[in-house]
Short mmCIF file of C-alpha atoms in Angstrom, two decimals:
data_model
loop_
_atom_site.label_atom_id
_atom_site.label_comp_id
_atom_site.label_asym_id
_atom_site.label_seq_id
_atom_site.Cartn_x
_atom_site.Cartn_y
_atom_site.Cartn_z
CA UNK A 1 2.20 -30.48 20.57
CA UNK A 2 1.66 -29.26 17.24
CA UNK A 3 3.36 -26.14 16.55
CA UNK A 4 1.41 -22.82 15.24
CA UNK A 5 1.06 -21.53 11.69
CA UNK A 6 0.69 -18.12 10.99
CA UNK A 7 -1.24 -17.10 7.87
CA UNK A 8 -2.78 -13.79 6.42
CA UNK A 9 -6.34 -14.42 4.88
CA UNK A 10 -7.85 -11.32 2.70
CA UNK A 11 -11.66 -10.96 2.65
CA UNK A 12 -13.33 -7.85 1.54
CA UNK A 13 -10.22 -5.73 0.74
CA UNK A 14 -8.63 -6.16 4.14
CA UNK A 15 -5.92 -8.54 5.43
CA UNK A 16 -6.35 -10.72 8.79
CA UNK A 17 -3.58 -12.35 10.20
CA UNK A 18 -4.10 -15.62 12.09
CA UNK A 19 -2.28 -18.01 13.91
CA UNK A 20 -3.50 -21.37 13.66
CA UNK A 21 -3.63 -24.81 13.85
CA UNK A 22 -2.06 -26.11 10.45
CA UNK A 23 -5.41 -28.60 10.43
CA UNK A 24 -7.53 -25.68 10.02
CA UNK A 25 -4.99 -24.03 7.14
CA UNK A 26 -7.55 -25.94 3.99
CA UNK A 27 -10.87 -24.81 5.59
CA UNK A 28 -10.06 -21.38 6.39
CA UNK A 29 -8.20 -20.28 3.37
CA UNK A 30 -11.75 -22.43 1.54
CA UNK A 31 -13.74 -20.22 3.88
CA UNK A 32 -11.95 -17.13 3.03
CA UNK A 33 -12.10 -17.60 -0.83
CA UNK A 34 -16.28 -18.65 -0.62
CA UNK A 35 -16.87 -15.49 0.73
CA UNK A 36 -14.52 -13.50 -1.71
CA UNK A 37 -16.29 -14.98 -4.48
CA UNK A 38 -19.88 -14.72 -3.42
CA UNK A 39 -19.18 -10.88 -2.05
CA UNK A 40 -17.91 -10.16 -5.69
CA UNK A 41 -21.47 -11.82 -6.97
CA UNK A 42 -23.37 -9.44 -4.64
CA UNK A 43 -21.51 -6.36 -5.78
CA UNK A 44 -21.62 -7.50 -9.43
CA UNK A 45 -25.42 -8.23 -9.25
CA UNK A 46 -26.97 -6.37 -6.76
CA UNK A 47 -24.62 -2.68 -7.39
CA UNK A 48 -23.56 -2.97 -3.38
CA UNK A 49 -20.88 -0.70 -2.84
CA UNK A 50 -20.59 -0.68 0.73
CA UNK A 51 -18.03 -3.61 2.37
CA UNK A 52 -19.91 -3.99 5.50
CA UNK A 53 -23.70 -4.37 3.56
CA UNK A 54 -21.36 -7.14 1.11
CA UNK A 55 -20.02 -9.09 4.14
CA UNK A 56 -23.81 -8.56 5.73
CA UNK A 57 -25.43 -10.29 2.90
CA UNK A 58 -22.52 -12.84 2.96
CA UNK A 59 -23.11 -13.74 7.17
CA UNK A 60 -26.81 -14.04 6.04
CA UNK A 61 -26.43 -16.26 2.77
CA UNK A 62 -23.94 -19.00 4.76
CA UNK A 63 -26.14 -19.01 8.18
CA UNK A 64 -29.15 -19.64 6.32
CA UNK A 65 -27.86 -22.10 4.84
CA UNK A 66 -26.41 -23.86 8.09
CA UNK A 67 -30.03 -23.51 9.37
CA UNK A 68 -31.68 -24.81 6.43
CA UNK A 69 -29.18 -27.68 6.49
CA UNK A 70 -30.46 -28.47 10.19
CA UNK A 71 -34.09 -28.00 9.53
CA UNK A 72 -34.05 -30.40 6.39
CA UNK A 73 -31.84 -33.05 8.40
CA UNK A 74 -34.11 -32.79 11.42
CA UNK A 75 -37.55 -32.94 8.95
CA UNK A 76 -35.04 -36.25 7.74
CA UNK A 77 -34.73 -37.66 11.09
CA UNK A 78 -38.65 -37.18 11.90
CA UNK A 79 -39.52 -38.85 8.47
CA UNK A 80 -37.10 -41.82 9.04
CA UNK A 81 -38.18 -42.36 12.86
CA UNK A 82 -41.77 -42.46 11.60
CA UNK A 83 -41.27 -45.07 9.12
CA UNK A 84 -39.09 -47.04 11.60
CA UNK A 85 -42.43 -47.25 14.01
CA UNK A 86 -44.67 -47.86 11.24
CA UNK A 87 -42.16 -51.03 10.48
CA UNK A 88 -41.84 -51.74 14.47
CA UNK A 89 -45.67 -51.85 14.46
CA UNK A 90 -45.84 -53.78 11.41
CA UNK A 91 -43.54 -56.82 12.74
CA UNK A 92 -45.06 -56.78 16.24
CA UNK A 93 -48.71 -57.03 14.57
CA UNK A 94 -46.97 -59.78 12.60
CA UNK A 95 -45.40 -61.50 15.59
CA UNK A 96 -48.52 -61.25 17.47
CA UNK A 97 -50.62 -63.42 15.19
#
């Protein structure tokens, strides 16, 4: 069994200790620094003082695009099954001459 890490991540100002899988050391610490960089975007551009309306505004920007990223695969997946029964139609018309 893989022993624990323990790491300290800092989002927003404020320090959270964690004790991990080391597997999941790359994407958290990535995770951690994507939202430090787009919470200092909204307080640059949008004058947002307050942490919790930053980290708000970050929670919505990174869900929506998760949600997006399901609705455009699943519009994907509807477009590609379509085509694959216009081409199933197409070779049993073709097989049934």
């Amino acid at each position: 069994m893989e022993e624990k890490l323990k790491i300290k991540l800092s989002i927003a100002d404020r320090v959270y200790p964690l004790t991990i899988d080391p597997k999941q050391e790359e994407g958290l610490r990535k995770a951690a620094k994507n939202i430090e960089n787009l919470a200092k975007k909204f307080e640059q551009n949008y004058a947002v003082r307050d942490k919790q309306d930053v980290l708000a505004m970050c929670a919505l920007q990174f869900a929506s695009k998760i949600e997006q990223g399901g609705i455009d695969r699943s519009e994907g997946t509807r477009t590609a099954l379509e085509r694959l029964k216009a081409l199933d139609d197409l070779v049993h018309s073709k097989l049934g001459e």
